[in-house]
Short mmCIF file of N, CA, C and O in Angstrom, two decimals:
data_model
loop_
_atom_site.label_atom_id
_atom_site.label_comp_id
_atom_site.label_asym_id
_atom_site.label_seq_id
_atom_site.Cartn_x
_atom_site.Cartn_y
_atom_site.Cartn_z
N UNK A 1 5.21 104.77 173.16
CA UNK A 1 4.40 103.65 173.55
C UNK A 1 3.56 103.20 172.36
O UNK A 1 3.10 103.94 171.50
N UNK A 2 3.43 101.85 172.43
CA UNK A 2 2.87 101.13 171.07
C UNK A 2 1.64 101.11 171.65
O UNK A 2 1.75 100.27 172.54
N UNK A 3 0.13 101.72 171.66
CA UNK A 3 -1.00 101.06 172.17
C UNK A 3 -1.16 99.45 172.09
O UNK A 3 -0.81 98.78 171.12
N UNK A 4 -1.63 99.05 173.02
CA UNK A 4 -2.03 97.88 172.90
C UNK A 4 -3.93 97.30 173.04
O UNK A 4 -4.38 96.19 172.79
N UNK A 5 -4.72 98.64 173.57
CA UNK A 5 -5.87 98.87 173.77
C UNK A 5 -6.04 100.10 174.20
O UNK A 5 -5.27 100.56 175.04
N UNK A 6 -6.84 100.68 173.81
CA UNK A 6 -7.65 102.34 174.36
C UNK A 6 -9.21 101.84 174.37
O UNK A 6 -9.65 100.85 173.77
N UNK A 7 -9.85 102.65 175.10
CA UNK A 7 -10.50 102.75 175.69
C UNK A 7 -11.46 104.38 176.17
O UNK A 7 -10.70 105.29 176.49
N UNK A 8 -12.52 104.62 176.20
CA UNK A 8 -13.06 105.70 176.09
C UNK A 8 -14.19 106.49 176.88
O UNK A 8 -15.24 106.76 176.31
N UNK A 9 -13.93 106.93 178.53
CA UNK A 9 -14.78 106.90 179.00
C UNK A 9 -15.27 108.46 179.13
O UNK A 9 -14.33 109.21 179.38
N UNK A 10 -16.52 109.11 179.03
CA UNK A 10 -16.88 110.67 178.95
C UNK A 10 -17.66 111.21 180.20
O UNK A 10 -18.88 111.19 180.32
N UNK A 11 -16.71 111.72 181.13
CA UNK A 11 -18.01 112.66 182.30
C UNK A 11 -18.71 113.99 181.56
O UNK A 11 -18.08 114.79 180.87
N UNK A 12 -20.02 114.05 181.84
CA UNK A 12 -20.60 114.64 181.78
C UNK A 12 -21.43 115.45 182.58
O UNK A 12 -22.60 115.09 182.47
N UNK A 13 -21.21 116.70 183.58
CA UNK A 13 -22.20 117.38 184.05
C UNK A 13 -21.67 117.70 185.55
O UNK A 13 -22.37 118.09 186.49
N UNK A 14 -20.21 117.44 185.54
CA UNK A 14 -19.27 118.95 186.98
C UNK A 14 -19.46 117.53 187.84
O UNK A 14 -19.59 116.34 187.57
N UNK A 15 -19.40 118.22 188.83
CA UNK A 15 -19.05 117.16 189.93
C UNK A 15 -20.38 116.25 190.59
O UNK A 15 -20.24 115.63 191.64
N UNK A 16 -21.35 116.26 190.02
CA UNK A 16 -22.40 115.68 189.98
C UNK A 16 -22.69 115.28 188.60
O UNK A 16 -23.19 116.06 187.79
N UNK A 17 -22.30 113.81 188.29
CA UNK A 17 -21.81 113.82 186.61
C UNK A 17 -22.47 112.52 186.30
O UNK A 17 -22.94 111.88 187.24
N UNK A 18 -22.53 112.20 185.42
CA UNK A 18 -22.80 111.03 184.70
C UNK A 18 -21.35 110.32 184.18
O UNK A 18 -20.49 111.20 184.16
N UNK A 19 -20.89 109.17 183.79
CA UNK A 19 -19.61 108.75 183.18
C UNK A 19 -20.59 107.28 182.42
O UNK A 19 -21.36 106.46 182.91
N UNK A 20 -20.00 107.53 180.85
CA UNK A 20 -20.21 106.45 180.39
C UNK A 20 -19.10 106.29 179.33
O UNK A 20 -18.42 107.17 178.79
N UNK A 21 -19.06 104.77 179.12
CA UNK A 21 -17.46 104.23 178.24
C UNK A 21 -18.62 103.94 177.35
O UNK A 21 -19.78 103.59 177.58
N UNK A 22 -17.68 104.28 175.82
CA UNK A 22 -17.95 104.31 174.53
C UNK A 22 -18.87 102.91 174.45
O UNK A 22 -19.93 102.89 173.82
N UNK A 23 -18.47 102.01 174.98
CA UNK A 23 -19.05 100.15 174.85
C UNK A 23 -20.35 100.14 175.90
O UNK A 23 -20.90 99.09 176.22
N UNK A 24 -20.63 101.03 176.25
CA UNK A 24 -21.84 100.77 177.25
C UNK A 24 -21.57 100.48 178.70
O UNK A 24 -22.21 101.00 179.62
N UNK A 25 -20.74 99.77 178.84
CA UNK A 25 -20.08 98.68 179.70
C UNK A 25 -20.24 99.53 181.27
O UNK A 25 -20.81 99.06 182.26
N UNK A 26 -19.51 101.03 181.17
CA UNK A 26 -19.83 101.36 182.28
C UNK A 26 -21.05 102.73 181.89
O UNK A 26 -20.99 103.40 180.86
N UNK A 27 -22.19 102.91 183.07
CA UNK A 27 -22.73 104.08 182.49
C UNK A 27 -23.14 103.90 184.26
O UNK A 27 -23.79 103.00 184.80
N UNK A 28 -22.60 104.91 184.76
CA UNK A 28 -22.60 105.37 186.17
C UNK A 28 -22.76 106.96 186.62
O UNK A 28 -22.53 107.96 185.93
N UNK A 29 -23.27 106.86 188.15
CA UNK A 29 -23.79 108.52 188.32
C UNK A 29 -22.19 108.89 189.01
O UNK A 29 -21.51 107.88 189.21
N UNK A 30 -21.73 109.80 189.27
CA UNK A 30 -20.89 110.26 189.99
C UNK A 30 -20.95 111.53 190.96
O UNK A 30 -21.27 112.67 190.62
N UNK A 31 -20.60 111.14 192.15
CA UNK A 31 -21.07 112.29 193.33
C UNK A 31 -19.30 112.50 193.91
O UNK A 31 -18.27 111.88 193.62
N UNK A 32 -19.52 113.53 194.72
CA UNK A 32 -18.32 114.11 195.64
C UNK A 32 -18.87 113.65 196.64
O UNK A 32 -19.97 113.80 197.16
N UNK A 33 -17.76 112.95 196.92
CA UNK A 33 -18.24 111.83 198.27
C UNK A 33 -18.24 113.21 199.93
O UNK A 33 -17.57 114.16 200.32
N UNK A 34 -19.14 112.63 200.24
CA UNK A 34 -19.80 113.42 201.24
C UNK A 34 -18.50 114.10 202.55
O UNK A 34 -18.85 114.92 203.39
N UNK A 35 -17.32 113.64 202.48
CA UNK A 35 -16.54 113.79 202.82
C UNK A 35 -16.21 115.30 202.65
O UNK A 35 -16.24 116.25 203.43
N UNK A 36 -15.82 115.13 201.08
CA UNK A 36 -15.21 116.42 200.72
C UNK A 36 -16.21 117.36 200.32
O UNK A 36 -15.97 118.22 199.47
N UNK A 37 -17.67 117.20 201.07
CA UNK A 37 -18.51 118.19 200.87
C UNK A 37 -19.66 117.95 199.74
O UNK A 37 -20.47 118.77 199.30
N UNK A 38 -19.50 116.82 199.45
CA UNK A 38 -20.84 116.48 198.27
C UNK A 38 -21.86 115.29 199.28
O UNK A 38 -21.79 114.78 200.40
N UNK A 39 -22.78 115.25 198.11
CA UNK A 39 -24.24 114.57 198.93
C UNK A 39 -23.47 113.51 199.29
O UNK A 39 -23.43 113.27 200.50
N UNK A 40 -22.77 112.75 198.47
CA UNK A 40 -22.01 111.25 198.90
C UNK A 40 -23.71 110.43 197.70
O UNK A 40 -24.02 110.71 196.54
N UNK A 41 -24.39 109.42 198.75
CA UNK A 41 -25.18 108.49 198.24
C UNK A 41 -24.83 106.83 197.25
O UNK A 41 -23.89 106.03 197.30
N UNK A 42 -25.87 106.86 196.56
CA UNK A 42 -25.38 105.25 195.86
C UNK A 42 -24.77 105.85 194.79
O UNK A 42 -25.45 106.00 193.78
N UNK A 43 -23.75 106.19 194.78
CA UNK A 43 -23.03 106.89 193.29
C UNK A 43 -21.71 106.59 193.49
O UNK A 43 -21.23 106.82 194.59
N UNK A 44 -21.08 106.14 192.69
CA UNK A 44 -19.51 106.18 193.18
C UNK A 44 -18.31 107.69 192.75
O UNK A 44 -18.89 108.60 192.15
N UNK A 45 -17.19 107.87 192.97
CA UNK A 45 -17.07 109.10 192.79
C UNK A 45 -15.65 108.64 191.87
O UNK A 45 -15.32 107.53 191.47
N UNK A 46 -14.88 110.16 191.70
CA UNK A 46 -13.17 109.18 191.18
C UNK A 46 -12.19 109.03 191.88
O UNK A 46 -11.20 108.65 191.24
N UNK A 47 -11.99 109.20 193.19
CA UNK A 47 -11.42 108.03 193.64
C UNK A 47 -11.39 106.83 193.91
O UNK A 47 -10.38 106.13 194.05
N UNK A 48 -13.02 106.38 194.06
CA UNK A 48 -13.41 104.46 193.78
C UNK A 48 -12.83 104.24 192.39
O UNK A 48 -12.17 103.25 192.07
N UNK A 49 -13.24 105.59 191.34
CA UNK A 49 -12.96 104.44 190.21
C UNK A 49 -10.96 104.20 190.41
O UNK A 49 -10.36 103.17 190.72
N UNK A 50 -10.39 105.64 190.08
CA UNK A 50 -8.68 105.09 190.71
C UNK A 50 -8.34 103.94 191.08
O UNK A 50 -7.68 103.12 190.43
N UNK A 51 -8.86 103.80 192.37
CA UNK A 51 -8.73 102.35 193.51
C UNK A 51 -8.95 101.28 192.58
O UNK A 51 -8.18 100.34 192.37
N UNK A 52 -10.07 101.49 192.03
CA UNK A 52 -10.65 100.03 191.46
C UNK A 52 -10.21 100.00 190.01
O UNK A 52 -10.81 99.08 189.45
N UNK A 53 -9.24 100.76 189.00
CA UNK A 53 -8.61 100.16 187.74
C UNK A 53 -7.19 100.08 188.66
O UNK A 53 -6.53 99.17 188.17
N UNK A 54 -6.44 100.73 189.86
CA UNK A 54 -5.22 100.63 190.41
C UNK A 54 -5.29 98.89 190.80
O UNK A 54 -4.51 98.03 190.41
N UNK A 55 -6.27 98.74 191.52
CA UNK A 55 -6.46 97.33 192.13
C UNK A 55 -6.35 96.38 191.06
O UNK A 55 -5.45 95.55 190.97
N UNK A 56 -7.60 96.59 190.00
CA UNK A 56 -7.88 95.45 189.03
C UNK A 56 -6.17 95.42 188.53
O UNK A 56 -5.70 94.29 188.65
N UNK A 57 -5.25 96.41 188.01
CA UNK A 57 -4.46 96.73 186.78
C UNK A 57 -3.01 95.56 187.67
O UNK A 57 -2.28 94.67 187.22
N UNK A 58 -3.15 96.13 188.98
CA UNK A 58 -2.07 95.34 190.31
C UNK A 58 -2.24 93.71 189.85
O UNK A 58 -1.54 92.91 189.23
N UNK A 59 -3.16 93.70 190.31
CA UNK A 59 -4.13 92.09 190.56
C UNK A 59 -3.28 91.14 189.02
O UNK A 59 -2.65 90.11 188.80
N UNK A 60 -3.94 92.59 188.17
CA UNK A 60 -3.32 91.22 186.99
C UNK A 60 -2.40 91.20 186.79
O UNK A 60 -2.21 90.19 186.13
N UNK A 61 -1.30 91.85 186.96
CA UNK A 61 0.33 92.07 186.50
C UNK A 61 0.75 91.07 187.55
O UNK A 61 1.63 90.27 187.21
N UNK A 62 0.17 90.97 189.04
CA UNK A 62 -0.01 89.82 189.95
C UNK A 62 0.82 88.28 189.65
O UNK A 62 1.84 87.66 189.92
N UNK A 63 -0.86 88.20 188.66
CA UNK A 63 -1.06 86.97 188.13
C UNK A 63 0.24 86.64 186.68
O UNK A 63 0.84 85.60 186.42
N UNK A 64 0.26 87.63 186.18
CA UNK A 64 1.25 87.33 185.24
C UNK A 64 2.42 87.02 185.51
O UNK A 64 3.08 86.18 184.90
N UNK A 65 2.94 87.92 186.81
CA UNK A 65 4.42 87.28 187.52
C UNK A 65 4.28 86.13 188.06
O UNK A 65 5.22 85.33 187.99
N UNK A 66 3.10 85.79 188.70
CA UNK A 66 2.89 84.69 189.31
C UNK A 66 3.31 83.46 188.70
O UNK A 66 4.02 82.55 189.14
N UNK A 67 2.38 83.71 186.96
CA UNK A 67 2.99 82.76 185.92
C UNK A 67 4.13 82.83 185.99
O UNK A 67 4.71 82.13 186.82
N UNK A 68 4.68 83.50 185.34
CA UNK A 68 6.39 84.17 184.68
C UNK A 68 6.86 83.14 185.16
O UNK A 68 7.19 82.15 184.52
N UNK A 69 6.96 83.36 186.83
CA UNK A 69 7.67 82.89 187.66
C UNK A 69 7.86 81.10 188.03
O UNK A 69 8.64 80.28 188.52
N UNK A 70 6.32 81.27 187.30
CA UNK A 70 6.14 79.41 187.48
C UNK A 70 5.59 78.80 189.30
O UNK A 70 5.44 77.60 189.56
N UNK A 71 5.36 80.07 190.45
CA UNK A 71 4.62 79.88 191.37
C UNK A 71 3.83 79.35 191.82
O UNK A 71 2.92 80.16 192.01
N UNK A 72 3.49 78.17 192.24
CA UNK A 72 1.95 77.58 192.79
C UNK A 72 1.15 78.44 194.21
O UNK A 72 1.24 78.43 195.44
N UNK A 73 0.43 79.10 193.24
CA UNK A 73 0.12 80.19 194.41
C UNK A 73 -1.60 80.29 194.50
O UNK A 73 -2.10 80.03 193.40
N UNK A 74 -2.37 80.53 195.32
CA UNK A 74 -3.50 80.96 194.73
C UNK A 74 -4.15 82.01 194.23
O UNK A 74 -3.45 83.02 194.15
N UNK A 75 -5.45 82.13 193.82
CA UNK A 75 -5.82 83.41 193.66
C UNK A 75 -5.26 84.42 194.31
O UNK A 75 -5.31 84.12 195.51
N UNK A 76 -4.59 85.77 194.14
CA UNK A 76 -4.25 86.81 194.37
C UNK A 76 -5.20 87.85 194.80
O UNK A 76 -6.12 88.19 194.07
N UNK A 77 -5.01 88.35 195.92
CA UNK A 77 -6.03 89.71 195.69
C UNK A 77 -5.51 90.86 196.26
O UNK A 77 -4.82 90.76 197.27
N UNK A 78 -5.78 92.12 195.68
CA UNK A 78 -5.37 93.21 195.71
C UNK A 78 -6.63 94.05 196.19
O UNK A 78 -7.77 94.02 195.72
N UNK A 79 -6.13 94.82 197.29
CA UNK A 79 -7.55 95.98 197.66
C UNK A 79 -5.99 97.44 197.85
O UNK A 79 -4.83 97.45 198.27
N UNK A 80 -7.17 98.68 197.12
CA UNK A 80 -6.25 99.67 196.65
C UNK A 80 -7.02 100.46 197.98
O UNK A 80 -8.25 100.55 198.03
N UNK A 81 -6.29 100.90 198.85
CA UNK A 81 -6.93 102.52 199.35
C UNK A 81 -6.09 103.29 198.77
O UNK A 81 -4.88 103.29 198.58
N UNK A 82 -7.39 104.28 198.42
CA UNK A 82 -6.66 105.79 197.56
C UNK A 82 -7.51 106.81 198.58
O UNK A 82 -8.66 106.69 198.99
N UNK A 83 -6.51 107.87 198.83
CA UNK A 83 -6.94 109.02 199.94
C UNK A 83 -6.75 109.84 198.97
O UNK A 83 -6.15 109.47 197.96
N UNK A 84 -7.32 111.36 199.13
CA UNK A 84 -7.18 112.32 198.65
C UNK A 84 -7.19 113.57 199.33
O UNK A 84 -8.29 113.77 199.84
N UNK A 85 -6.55 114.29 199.48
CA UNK A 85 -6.33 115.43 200.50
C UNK A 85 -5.68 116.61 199.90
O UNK A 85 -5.43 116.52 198.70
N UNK A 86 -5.36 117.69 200.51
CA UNK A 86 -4.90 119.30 199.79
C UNK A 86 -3.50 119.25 200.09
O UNK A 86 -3.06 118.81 201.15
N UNK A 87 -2.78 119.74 199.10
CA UNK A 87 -1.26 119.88 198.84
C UNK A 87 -0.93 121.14 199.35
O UNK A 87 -1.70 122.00 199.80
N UNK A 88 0.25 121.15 199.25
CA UNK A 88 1.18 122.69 199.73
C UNK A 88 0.67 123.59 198.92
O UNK A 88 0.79 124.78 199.19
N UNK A 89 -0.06 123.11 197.66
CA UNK A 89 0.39 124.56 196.38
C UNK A 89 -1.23 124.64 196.50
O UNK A 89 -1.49 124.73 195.29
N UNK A 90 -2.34 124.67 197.06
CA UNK A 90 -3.29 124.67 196.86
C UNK A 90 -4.45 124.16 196.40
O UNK A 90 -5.63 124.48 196.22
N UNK A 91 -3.42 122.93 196.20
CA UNK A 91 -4.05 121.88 195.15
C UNK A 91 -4.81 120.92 195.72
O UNK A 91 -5.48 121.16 196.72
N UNK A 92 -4.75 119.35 194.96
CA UNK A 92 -5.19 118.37 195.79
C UNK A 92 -4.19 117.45 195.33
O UNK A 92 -3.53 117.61 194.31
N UNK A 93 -4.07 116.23 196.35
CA UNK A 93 -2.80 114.88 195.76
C UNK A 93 -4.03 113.46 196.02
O UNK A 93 -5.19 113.41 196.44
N UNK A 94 -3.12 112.52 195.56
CA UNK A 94 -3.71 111.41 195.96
C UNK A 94 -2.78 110.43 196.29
O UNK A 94 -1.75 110.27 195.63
N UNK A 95 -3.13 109.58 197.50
CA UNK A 95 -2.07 108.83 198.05
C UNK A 95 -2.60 107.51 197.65
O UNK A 95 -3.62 107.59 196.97
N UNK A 96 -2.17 106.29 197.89
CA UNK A 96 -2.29 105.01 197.53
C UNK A 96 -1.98 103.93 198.65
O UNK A 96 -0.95 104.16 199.29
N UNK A 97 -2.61 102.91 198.95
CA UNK A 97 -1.73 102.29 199.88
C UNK A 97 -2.45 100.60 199.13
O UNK A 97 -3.60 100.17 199.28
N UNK A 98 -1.56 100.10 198.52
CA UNK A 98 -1.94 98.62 198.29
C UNK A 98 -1.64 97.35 199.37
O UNK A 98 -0.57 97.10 199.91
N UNK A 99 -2.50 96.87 199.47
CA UNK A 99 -2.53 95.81 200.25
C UNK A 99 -2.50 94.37 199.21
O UNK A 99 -3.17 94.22 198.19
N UNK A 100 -1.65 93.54 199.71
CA UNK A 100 -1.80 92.28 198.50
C UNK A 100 -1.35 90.85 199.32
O UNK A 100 -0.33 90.38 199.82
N UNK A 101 -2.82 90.45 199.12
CA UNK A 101 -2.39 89.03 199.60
C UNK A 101 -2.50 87.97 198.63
O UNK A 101 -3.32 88.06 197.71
N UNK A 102 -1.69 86.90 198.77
CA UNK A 102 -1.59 85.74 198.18
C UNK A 102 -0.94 84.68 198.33
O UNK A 102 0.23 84.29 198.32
N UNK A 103 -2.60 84.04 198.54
CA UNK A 103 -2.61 82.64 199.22
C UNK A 103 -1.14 81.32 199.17
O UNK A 103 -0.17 81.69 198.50
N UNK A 104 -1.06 80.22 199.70
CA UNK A 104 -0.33 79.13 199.18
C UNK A 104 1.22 79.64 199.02
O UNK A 104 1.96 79.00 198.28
N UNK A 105 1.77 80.94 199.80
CA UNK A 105 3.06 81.09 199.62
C UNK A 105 3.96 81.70 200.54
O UNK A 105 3.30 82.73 200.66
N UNK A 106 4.98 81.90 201.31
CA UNK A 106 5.66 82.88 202.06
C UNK A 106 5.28 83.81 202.12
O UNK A 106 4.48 84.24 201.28
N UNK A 107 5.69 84.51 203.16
CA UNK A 107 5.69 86.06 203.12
C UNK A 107 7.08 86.24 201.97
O UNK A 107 6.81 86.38 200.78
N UNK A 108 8.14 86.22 202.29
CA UNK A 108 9.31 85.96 201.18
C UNK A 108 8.93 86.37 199.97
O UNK A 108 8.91 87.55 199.60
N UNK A 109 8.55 85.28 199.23
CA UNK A 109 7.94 85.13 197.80
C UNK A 109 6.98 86.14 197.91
O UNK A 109 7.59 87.03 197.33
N UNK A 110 5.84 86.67 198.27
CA UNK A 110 4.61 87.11 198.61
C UNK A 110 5.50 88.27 198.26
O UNK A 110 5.54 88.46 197.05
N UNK A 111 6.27 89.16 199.03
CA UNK A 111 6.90 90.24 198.81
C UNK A 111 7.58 90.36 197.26
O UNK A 111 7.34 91.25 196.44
N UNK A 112 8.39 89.36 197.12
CA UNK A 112 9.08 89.65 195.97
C UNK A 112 8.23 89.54 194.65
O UNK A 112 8.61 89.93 193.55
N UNK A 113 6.86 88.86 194.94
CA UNK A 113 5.85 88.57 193.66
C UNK A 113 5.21 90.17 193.68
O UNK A 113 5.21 90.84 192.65
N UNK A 114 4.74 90.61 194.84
CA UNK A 114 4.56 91.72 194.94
C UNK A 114 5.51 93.04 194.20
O UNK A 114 5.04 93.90 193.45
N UNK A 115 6.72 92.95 194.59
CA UNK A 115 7.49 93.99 194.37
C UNK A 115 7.72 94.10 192.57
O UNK A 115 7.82 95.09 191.85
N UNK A 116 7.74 92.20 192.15
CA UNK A 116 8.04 92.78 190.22
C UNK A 116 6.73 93.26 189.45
O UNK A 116 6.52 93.78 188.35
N UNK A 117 5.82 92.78 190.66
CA UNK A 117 4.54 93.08 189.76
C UNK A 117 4.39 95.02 189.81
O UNK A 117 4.28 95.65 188.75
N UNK A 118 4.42 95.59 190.88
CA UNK A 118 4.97 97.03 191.02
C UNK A 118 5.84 97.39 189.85
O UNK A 118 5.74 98.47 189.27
N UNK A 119 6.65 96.51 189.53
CA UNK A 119 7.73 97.29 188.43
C UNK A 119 7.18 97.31 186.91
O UNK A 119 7.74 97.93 186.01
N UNK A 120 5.74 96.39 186.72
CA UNK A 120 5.25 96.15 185.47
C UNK A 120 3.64 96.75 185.79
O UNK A 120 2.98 96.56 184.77
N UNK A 121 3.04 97.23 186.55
CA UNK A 121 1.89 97.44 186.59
C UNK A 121 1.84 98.91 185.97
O UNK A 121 2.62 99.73 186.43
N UNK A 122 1.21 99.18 185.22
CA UNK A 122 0.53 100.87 184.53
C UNK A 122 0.65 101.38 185.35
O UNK A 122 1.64 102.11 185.44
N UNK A 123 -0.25 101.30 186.39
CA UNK A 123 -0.79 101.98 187.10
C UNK A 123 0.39 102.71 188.28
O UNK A 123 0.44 103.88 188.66
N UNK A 124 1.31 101.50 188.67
CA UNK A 124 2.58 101.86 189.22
C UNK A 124 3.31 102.87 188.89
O UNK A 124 3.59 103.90 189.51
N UNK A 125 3.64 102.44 187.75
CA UNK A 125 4.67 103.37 186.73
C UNK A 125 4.07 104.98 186.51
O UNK A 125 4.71 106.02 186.59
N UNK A 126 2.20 104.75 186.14
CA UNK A 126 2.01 106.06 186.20
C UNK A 126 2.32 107.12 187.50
O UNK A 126 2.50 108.33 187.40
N UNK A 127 2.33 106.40 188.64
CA UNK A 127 2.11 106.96 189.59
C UNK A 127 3.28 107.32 190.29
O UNK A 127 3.37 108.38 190.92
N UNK A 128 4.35 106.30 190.18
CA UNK A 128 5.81 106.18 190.88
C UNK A 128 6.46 107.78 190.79
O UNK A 128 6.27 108.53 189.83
N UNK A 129 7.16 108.09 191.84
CA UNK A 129 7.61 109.50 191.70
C UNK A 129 7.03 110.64 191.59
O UNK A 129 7.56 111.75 191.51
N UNK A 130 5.11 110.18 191.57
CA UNK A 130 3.93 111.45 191.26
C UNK A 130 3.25 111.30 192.85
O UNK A 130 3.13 112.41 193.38
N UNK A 131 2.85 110.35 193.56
CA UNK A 131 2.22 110.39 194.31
C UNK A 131 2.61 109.46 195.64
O UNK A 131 3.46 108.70 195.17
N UNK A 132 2.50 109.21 196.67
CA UNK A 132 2.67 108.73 197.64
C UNK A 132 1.99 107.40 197.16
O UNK A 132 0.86 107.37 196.69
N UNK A 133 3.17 105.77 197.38
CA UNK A 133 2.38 104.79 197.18
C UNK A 133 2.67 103.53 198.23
O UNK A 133 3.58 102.76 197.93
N UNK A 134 2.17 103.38 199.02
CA UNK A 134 2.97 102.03 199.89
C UNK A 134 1.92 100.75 199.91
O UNK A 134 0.78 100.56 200.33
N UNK A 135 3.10 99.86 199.11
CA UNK A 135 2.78 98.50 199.27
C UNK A 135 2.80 97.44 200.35
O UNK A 135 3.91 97.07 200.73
N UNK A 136 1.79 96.95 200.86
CA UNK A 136 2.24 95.90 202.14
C UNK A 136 1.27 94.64 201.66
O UNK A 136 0.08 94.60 201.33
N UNK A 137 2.11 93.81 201.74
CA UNK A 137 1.65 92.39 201.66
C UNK A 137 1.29 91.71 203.67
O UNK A 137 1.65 91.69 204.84
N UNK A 138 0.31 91.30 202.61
CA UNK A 138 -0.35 91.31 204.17
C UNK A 138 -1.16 89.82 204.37
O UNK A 138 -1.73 89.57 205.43
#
């Protein structure tokens, strides 16, 4: 892989952490969401962040097929649920379920804009064959 951008973000301090990216840009507290046994509160944890570079990374590969394709479509939007739960081996997994709507077009098209953007998104590719992922256009 040729980089095309990196990027640099550092937790600091176990599961009650601090995370900040090299640029300032993000500098956030991080908690174990109360679920899996942490305080939870105004902190976000890492499965929001997952969801929310899976969503943003969807959204734009979206828009780029959208172009490609030459589509009159509208704004696109993508909302990611990411679950996280315990595996066979003792472990933990994370599942995915994207939802993607977009405006001004078929369900038809809607699916198939959906499905090439899946074949070009990072986040896809990282995940395809690693984790449980289902797409529904909705």
């Amino acid at each position: 892989m040729k980089p095309l951008f990196t990027t640099a973000v550092t937790s600091q301090g176990g599961p009650e952490a601090k995370i900040a990216s090299k640029d300032g840009v993000i500098d956030l507290d991080v908690r174990k969401a109360k679920e899996m046994g942490g305080p939870g509160g105004h902190a976000t944890n890492a499965e929001q962040l997952f969801a929310a570079g899976f969503a943003t990374d969807f959204n734009t590969c979206l828009g780029i097929v959208i172009q490609k394709e030459g589509v009159n479509a509208g704004y696109p939007e993508v909302t990611a649920n990411v679950s996280i739960g315990e595996n066979s081996k003792g472990g933990y997994s994370l599942a995915a379920k994207l939802q993607v709507k977009i405006p001004d077009v078929d369900r038809e098209t809607a699916e198939k804009l959906a499905k090439a953007a899946d074949q070009i998104c990072p986040y896809s590719n990282a995940t395809r064959g690693n984790i449980e992922v289902e797409l529904e256009v909705i």
